[in-house]
XYZ file of C-alpha atoms in Angstrom:
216
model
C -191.122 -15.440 170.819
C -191.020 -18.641 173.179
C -192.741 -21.286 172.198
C -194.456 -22.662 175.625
C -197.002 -25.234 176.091
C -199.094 -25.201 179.198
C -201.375 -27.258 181.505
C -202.341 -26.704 185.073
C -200.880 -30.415 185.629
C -197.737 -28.828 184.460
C -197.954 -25.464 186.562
C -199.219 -27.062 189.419
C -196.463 -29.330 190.074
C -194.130 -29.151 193.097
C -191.029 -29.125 191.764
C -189.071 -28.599 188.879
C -188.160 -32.203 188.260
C -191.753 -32.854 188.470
C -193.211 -30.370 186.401
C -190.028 -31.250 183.425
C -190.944 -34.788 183.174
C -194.818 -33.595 182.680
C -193.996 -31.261 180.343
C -191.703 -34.124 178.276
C -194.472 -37.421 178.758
C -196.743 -34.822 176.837
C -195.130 -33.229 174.427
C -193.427 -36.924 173.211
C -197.246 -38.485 173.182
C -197.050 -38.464 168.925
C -193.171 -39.367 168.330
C -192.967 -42.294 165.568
C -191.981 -45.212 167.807
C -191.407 -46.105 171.449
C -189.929 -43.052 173.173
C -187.655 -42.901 176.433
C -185.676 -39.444 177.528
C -183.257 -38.830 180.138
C -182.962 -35.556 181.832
C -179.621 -33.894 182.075
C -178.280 -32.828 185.542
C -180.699 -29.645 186.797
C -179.234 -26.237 188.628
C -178.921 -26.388 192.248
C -179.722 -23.388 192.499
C -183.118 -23.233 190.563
C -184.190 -26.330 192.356
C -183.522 -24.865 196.171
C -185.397 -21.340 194.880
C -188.784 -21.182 196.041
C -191.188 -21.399 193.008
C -195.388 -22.146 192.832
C -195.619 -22.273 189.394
C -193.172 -23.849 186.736
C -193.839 -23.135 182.849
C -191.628 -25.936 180.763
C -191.111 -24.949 177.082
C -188.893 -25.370 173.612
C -186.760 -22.819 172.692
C -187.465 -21.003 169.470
C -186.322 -24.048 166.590
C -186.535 -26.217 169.325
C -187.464 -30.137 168.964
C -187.843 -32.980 171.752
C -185.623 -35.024 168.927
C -181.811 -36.594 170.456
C -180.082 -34.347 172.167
C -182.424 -31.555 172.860
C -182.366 -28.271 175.585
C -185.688 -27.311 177.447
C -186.291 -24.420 179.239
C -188.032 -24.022 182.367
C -189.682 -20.772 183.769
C -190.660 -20.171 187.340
C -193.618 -17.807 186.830
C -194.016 -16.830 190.930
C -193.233 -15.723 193.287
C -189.657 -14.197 191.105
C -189.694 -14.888 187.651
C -186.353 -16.860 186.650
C -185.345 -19.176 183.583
C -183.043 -22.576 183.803
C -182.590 -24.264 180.406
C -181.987 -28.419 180.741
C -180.529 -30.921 178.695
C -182.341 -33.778 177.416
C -181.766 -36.285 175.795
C -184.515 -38.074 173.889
C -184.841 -41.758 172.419
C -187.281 -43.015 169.929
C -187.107 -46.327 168.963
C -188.619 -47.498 165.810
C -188.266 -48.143 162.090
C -186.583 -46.346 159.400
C -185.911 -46.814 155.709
C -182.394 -47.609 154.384
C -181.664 -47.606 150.534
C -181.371 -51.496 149.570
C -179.320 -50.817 146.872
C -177.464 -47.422 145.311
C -180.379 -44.736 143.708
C -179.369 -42.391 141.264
C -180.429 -39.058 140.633
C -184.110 -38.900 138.559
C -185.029 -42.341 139.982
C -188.514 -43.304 140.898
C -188.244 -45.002 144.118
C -189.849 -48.575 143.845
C -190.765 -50.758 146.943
C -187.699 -52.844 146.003
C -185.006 -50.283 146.853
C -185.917 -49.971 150.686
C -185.389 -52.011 153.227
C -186.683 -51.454 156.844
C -184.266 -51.111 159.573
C -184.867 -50.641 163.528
C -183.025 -48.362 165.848
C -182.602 -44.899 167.742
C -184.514 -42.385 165.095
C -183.281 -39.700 167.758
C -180.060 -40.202 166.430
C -180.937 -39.938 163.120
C -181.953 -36.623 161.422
C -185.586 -35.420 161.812
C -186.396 -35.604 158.577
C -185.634 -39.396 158.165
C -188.447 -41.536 156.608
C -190.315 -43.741 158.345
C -193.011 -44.733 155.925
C -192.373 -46.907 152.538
C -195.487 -44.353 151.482
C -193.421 -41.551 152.213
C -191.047 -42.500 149.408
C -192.735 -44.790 146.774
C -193.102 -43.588 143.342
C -190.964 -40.330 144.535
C -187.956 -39.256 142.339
C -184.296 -39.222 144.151
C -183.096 -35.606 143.959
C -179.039 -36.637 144.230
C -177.502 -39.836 144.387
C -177.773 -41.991 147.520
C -175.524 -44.707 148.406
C -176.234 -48.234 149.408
C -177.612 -48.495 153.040
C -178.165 -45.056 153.891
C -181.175 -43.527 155.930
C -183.602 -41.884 153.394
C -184.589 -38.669 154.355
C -187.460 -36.603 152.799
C -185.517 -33.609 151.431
C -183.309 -36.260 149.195
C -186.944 -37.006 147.434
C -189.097 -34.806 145.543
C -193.197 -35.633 144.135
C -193.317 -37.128 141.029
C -193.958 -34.690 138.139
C -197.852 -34.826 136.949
C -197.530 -32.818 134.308
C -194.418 -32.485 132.400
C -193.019 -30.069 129.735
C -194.391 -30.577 126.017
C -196.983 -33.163 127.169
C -200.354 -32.856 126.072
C -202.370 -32.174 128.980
C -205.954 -31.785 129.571
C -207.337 -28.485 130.778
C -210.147 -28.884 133.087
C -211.555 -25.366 133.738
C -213.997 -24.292 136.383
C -216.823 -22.025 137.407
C -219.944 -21.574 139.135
C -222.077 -24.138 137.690
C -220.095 -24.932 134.707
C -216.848 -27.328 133.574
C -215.444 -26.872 130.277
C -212.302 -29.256 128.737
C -209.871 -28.486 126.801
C -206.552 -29.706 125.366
C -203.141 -28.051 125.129
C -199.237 -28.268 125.687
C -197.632 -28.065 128.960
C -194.858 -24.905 128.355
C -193.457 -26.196 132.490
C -192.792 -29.232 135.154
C -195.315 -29.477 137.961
C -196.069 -31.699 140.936
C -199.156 -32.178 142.386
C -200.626 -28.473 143.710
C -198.343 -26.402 141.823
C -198.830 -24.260 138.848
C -198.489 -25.388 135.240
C -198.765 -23.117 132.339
C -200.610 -24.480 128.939
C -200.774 -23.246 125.618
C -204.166 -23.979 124.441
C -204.559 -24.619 120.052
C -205.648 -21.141 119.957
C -201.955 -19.764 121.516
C -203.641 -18.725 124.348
C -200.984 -19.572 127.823
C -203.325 -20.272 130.658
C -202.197 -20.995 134.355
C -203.798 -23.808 136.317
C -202.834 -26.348 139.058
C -202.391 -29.881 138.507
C -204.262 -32.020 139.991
C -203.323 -35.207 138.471
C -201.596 -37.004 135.897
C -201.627 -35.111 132.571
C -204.570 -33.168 133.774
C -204.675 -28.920 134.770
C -207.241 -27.165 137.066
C -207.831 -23.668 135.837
C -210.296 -21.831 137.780
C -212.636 -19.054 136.707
């Protein structure tokens, strides 16, 4: 299924040129930093056939990110396709590692350092945000001065295996604690199992540190 994004200022446009850089000023509107793009060179042929109303849109897995390919579909009066390239600059801020991380770090303010450039160059998923990374743990080792992207991080663990943990349980009109021992990992949202004094295993979510949500 194509993923298209419409307006009548975009349809209503006179040309395909027109109607492309419409479609781009749009859909770059929330792109981290200042954003310029550059439009490759456009068919001949599409631009001399007669056409009332152009429909821009992103292939399926398509992002305006770098080097990017749009597709344009006259709608009337013959339906035809042209896909352009385009090339897409943001510039802004990204974080760099200020010194080597190792794997099962907690990322501390001190190891990042800011650094300014084209984040259309860099991959998607590169952080932008000291937030985005503080108090995260480093999933594999990451070398001095690299871009930090999200997927090299994971959450911090709020409830660990063998820790005591409090169980908060939950009804209609009623919240019962408990205590008991972690038996798994979890980060915040996902589910932890406890055993409670009795034996009893109950599954909750945690919710924060040393502390399990079971709902009733």
């Amino acid at each position: 299924m194509l993923l298209a994004v419409m307006s009548n200022s975009v349809l209503g446009q006179a040309s395909l040129p027109a109607a492309l850089d419409e479609f781009l000023r749009i859909q770059t509107q929330g792109l981290p930093g200042k954003v310029s793009y550059g439009v490759g060179q456009l068919d001949q042929h599409a631009q001399n056939t007669p056409c009332s109303a152009f429909e821009p849109f992103l292939p399926p897995g398509g992002r305006l990110w770098g080097k990017a390919m749009v597709g344009v579909r006259c709608l009337a009066p013959k339906v035809w396709t042209v896909y352009v390239p385009v090339q897409v600059r943001i510039t802004g801020n990204y974080l760099v590692t200020a010194r080597q991380l190792i794997p099962g770090q907690v990322v501390a303010s001190a190891d990042l350092r800011t650094q300014s450039g084209d984040l259309g160059a860099l991959p998607a998923n590169v952080v932008t945000d000291p937030a985005q990374a503080i108090g995260k743990t480093v999933r594999n080792g990451i070398a001095v001065g690299q871009p930090l992207r999200s997927d090299l991080l994971t959450a911090p663990w709020l409830v660990q295996q063998g820790q005591s943990v409090k169980l908060l349980s939950t009804g209609a009109g009623f919240t019962v604690t408990n205590e008991g021992k972690a038996l798994n990992n979890a980060t915040e949202g996902q589910i932890a199992q406890v055993r409670t004094a009795s034996g009893q295993v109950v599954s909750g979510v945690a919710r924060s540190p040393g502390v399990v949500e079971v709902s009733y």
